[in-house]
Every structure is written in C-alpha cells, then in structure tokens.
C-alpha positions as protocol buffer text, in pm:
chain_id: "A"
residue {
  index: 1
  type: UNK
  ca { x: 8383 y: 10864 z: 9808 }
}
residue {
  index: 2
  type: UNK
  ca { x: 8259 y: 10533 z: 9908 }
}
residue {
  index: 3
  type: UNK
  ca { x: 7920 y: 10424 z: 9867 }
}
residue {
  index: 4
  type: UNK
  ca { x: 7801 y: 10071 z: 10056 }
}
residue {
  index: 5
  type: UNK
  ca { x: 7449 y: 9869 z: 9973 }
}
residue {
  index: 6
  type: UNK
  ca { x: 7428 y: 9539 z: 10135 }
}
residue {
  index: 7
  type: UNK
  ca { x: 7112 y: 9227 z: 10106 }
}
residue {
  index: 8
  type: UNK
  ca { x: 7042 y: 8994 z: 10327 }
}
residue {
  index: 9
  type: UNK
  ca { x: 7123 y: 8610 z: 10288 }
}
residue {
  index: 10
  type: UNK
  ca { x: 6860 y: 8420 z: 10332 }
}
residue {
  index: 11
  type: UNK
  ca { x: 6952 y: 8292 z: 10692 }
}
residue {
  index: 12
  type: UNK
  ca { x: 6710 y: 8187 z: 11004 }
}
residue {
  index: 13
  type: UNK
  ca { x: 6847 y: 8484 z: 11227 }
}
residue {
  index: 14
  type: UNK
  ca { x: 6906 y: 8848 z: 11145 }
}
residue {
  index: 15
  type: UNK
  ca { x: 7262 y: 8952 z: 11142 }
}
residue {
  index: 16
  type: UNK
  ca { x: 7357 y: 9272 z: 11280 }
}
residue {
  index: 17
  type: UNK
  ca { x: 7488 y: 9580 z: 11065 }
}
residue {
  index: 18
  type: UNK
  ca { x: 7782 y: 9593 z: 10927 }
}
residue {
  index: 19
  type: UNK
  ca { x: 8019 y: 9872 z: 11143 }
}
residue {
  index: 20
  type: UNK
  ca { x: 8252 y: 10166 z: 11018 }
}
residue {
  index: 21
  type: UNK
  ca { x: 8523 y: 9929 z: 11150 }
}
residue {
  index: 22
  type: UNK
  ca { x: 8484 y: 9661 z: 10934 }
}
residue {
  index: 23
  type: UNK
  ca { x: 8405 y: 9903 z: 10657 }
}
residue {
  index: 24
  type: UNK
  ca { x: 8743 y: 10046 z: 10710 }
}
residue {
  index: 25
  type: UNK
  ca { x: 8887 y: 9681 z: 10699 }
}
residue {
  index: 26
  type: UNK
  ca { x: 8721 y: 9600 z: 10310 }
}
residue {
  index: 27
  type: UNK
  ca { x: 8847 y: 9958 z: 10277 }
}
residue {
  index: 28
  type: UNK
  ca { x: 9210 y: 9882 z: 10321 }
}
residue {
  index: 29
  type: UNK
  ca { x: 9157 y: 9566 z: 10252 }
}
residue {
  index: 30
  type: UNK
  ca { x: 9129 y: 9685 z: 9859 }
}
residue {
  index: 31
  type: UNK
  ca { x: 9395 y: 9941 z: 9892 }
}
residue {
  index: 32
  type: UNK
  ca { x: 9665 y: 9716 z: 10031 }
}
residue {
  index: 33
  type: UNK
  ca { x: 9592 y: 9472 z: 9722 }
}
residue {
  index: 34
  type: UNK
  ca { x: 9598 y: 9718 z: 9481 }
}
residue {
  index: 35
  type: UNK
  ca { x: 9891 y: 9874 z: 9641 }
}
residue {
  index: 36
  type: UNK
  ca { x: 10105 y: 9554 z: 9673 }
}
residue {
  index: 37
  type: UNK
  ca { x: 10037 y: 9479 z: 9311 }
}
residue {
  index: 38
  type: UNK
  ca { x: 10174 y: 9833 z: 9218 }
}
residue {
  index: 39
  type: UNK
  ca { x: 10481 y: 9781 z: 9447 }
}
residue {
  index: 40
  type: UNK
  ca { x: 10491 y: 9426 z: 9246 }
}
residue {
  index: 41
  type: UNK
  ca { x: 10511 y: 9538 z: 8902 }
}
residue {
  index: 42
  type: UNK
  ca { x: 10743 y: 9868 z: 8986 }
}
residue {
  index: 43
  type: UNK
  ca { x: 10977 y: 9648 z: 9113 }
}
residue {
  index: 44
  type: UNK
  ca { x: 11020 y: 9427 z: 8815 }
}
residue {
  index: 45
  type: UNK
  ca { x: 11010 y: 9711 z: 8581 }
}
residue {
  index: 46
  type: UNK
  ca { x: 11293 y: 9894 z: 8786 }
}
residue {
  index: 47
  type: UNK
  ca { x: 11501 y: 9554 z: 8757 }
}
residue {
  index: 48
  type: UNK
  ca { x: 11398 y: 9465 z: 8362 }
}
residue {
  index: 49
  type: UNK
  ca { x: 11446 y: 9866 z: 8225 }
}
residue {
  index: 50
  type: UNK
  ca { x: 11788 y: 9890 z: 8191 }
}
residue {
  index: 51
  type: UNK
  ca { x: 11736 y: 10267 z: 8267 }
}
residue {
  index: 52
  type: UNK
  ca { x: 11873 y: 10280 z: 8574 }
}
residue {
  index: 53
  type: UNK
  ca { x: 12217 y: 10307 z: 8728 }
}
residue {
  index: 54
  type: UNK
  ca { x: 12218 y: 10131 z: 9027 }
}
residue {
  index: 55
  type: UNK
  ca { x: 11851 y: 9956 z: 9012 }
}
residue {
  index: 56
  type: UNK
  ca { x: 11945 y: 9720 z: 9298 }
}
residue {
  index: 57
  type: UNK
  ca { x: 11891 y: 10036 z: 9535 }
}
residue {
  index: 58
  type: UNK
  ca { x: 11578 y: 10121 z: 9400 }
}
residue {
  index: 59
  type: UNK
  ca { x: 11423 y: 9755 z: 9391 }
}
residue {
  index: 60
  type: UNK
  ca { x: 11555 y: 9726 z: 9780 }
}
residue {
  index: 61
  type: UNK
  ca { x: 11345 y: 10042 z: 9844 }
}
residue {
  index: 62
  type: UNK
  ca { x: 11019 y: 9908 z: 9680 }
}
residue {
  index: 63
  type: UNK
  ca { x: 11086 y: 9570 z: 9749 }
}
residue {
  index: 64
  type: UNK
  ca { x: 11089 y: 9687 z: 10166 }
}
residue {
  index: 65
  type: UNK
  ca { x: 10752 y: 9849 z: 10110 }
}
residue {
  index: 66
  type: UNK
  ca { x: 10638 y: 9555 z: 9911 }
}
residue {
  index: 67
  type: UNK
  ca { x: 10708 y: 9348 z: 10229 }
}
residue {
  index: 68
  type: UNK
  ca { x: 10576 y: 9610 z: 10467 }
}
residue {
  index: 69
  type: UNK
  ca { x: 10203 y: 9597 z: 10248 }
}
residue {
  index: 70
  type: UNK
  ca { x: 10214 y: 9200 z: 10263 }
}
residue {
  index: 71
  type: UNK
  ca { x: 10194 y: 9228 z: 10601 }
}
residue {
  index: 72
  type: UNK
  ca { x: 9955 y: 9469 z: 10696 }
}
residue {
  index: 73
  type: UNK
  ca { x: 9746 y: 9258 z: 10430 }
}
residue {
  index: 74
  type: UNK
  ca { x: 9779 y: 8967 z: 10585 }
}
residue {
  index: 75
  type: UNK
  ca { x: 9671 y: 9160 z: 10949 }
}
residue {
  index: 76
  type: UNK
  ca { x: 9350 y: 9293 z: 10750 }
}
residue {
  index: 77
  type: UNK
  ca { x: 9265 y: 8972 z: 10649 }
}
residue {
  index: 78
  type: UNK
  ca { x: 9275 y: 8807 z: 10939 }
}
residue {
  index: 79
  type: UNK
  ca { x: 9088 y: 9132 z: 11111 }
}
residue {
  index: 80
  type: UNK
  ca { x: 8833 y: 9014 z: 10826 }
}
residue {
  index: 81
  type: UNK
  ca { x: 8818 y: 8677 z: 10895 }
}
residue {
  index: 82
  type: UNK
  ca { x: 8787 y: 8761 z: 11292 }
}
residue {
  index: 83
  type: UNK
  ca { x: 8481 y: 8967 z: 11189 }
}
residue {
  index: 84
  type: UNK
  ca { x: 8341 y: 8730 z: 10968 }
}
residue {
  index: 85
  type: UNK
  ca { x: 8415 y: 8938 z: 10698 }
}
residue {
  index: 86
  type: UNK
  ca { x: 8509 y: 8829 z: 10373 }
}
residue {
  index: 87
  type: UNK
  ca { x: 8551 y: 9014 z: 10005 }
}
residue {
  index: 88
  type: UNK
  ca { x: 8436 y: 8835 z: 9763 }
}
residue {
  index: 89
  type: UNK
  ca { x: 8487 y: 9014 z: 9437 }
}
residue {
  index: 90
  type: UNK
  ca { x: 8671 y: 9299 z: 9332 }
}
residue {
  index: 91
  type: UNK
  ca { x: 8603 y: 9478 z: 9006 }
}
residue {
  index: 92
  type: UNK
  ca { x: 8769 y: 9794 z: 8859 }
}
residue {
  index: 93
  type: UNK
  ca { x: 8655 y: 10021 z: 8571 }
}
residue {
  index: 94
  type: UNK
  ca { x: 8695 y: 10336 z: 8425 }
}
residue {
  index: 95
  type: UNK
  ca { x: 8497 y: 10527 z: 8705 }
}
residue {
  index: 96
  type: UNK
  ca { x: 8613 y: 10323 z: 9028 }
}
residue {
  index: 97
  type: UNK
  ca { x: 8685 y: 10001 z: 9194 }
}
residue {
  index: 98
  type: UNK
  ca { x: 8404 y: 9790 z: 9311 }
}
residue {
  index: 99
  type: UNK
  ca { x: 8403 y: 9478 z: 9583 }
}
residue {
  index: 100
  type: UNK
  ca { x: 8139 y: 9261 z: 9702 }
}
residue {
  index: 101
  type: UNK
  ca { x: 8171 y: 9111 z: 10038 }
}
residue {
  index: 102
  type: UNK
  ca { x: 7974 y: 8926 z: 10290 }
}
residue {
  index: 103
  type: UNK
  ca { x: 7945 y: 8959 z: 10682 }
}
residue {
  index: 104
  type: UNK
  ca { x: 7725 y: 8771 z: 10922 }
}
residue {
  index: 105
  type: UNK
  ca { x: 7500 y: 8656 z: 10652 }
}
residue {
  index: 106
  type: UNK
  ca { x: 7478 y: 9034 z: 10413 }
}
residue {
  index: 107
  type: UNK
  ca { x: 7628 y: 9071 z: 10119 }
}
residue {
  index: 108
  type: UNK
  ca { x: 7706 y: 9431 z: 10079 }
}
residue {
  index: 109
  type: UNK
  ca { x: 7871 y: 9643 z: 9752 }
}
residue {
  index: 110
  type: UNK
  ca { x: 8144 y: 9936 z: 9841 }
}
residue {
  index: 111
  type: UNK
  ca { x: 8249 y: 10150 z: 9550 }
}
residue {
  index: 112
  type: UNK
  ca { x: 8485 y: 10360 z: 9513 }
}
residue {
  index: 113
  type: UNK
  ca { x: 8598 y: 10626 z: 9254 }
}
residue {
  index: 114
  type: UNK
  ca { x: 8903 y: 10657 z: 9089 }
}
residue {
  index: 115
  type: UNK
  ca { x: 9002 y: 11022 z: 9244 }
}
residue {
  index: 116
  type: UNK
  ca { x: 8964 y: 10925 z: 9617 }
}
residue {
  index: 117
  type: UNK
  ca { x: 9106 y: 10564 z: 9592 }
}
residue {
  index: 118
  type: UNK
  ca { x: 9423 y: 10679 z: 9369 }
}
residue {
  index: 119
  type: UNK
  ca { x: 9443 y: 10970 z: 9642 }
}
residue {
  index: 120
  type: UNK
  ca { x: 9462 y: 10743 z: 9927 }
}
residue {
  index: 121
  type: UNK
  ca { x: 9656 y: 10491 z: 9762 }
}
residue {
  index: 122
  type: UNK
  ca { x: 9948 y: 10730 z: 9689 }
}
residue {
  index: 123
  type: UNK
  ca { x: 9975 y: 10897 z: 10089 }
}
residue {
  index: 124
  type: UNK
  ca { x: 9958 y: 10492 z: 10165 }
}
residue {
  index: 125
  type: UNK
  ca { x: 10235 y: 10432 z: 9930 }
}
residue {
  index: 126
  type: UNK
  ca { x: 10436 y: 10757 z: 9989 }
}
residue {
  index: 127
  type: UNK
  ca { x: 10425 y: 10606 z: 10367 }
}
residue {
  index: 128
  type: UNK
  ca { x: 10525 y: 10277 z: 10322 }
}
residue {
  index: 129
  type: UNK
  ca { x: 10828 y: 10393 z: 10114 }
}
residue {
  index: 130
  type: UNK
  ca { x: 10898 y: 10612 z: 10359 }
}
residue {
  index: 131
  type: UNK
  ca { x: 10862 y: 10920 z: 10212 }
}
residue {
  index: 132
  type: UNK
  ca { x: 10693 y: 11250 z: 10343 }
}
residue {
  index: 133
  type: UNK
  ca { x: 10342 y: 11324 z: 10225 }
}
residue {
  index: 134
  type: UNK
  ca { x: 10388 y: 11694 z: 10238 }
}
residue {
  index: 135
  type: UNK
  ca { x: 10690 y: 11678 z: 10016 }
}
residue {
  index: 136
  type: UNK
  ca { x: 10506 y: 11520 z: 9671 }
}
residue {
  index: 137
  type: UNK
  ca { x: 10685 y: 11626 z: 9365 }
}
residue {
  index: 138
  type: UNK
  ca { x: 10381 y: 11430 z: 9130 }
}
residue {
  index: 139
  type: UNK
  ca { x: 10084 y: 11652 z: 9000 }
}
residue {
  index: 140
  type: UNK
  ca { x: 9793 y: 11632 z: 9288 }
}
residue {
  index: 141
  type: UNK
  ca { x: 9551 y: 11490 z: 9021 }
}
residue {
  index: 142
  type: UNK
  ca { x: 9722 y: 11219 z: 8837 }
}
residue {
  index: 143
  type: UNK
  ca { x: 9501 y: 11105 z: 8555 }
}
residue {
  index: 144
  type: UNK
  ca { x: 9408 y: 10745 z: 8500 }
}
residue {
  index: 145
  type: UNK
  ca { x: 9683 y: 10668 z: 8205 }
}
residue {
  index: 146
  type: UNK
  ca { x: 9906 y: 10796 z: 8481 }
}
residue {
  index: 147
  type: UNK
  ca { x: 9878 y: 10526 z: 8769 }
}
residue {
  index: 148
  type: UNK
  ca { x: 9736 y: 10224 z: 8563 }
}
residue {
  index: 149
  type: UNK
  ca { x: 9588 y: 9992 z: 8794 }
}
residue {
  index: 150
  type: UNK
  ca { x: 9488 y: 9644 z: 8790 }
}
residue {
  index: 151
  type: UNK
  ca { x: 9482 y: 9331 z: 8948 }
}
C-alpha cells in the first residue's frame, strides 16, 4: 500500500494535482532504483563468492537485467522530468520506503511498506531476468533479513 500527502510551495499560481500517472512514475521510479542496486550488488557477489562453477553465466544473466533496469530508469526519469516531477528524497526503514518529491510547485510524501514494495519488486525482477512469475520457487513472504535492501 501506498499512501501520498503533498503541501503546497509557496508559489503565485496554484498548481494542479498531482495524477495517478505521475504517481505511477515516483512509483517505479523507487522500484527501478532499488531494483538496479539489488541487480548491482548480486552481481558482484556472484563474481567475488567463489561458490559458483561457472559465475560468468550467472553475472551475464544479472548483468542483462542490470542493463535492462538502467534503462527503463533512465525513461522514468525523463517521464519525471517531462512532468515536472522530481524525487527528492528517498528514505527506507524497518516498516517501508519513503520519498519526497515535488511537482508543479507541491511537495508530496509516498510511502510504501515493506510487503507490497518487496512484492512488486520481485515480479519486476523475476521479469527483467526473464523468468516466469508463476513459476517462483522462493517463499511468497520473504522476510526482511531475506531481501536486504538499501541504497
């Protein structure tokens, strides 16, 4: 669940609302970064552990969906910037992540809990790797020690 609050700027005319649109861009906006950091780090662990066989394969294969999230991100944010949207902070603790953003002169919140970001993030990431969402081998709730995230 997301939840939005936005303030006004102090500006001489009144903006008009923020859309479900460009809600949907902060939205992915926070999951691409969070995903691409993921992709990031999995990728250098596969390549430092020494656990694996033939970890060339397996870096290609994150690696490609590393790629494919750097450029949808860079699409999103220049969706933002064409809507005069820009995030401004992004926070993350034990019960969500948080972002502050601004957009035609509000400055509006969206948080986001853990369950339903973590949820989205891993159809997102089974996608990008290619993989079928149907076929998920990983428990359907993974707890937070699970999928550390931060960026």
């Amino acid at each position: 669940m997301a939840t939005t609050k936005r303030t006004t700027l102090n500006t001489p005319t009144l903006p008009e609302d923020i859309t479900k649109d460009e809600l949907s861009l902060v939205r992915s906006y926070l999951l691409l970064t969070f995903i691409h950091k993921v992709f990031e780090r999995d990728c250098r662990v596969i390549g430092k552990s020494g656990l694996f066989k033939t970890p060339q394969l397996y870096m290609e294969l994150v690696s490609s969906a590393t790629k494919k999230t750097s450029l949808m991100l860079q699409e999103v944010t220049r969706e933002l910037a064409a809507h005069s949207l820009k995030v401004t902070t992004i926070r993350q603790d034990q019960r969500g992540v948080e972002a502050q953003y601004t957009c035609r002169g509000y400055v509006g919140e969206m948080n986001i809990l853990w369950p339903g970001f973590r949820n989205e993030m891993m159809l997102r990431m089974r996608a990008y790797l290619g993989l079928n969402p149907e076929l998920s081998v990983l428990p359907q709730n993974p707890s937070v020690e699970q999928m550390a995230l931060s960026i």
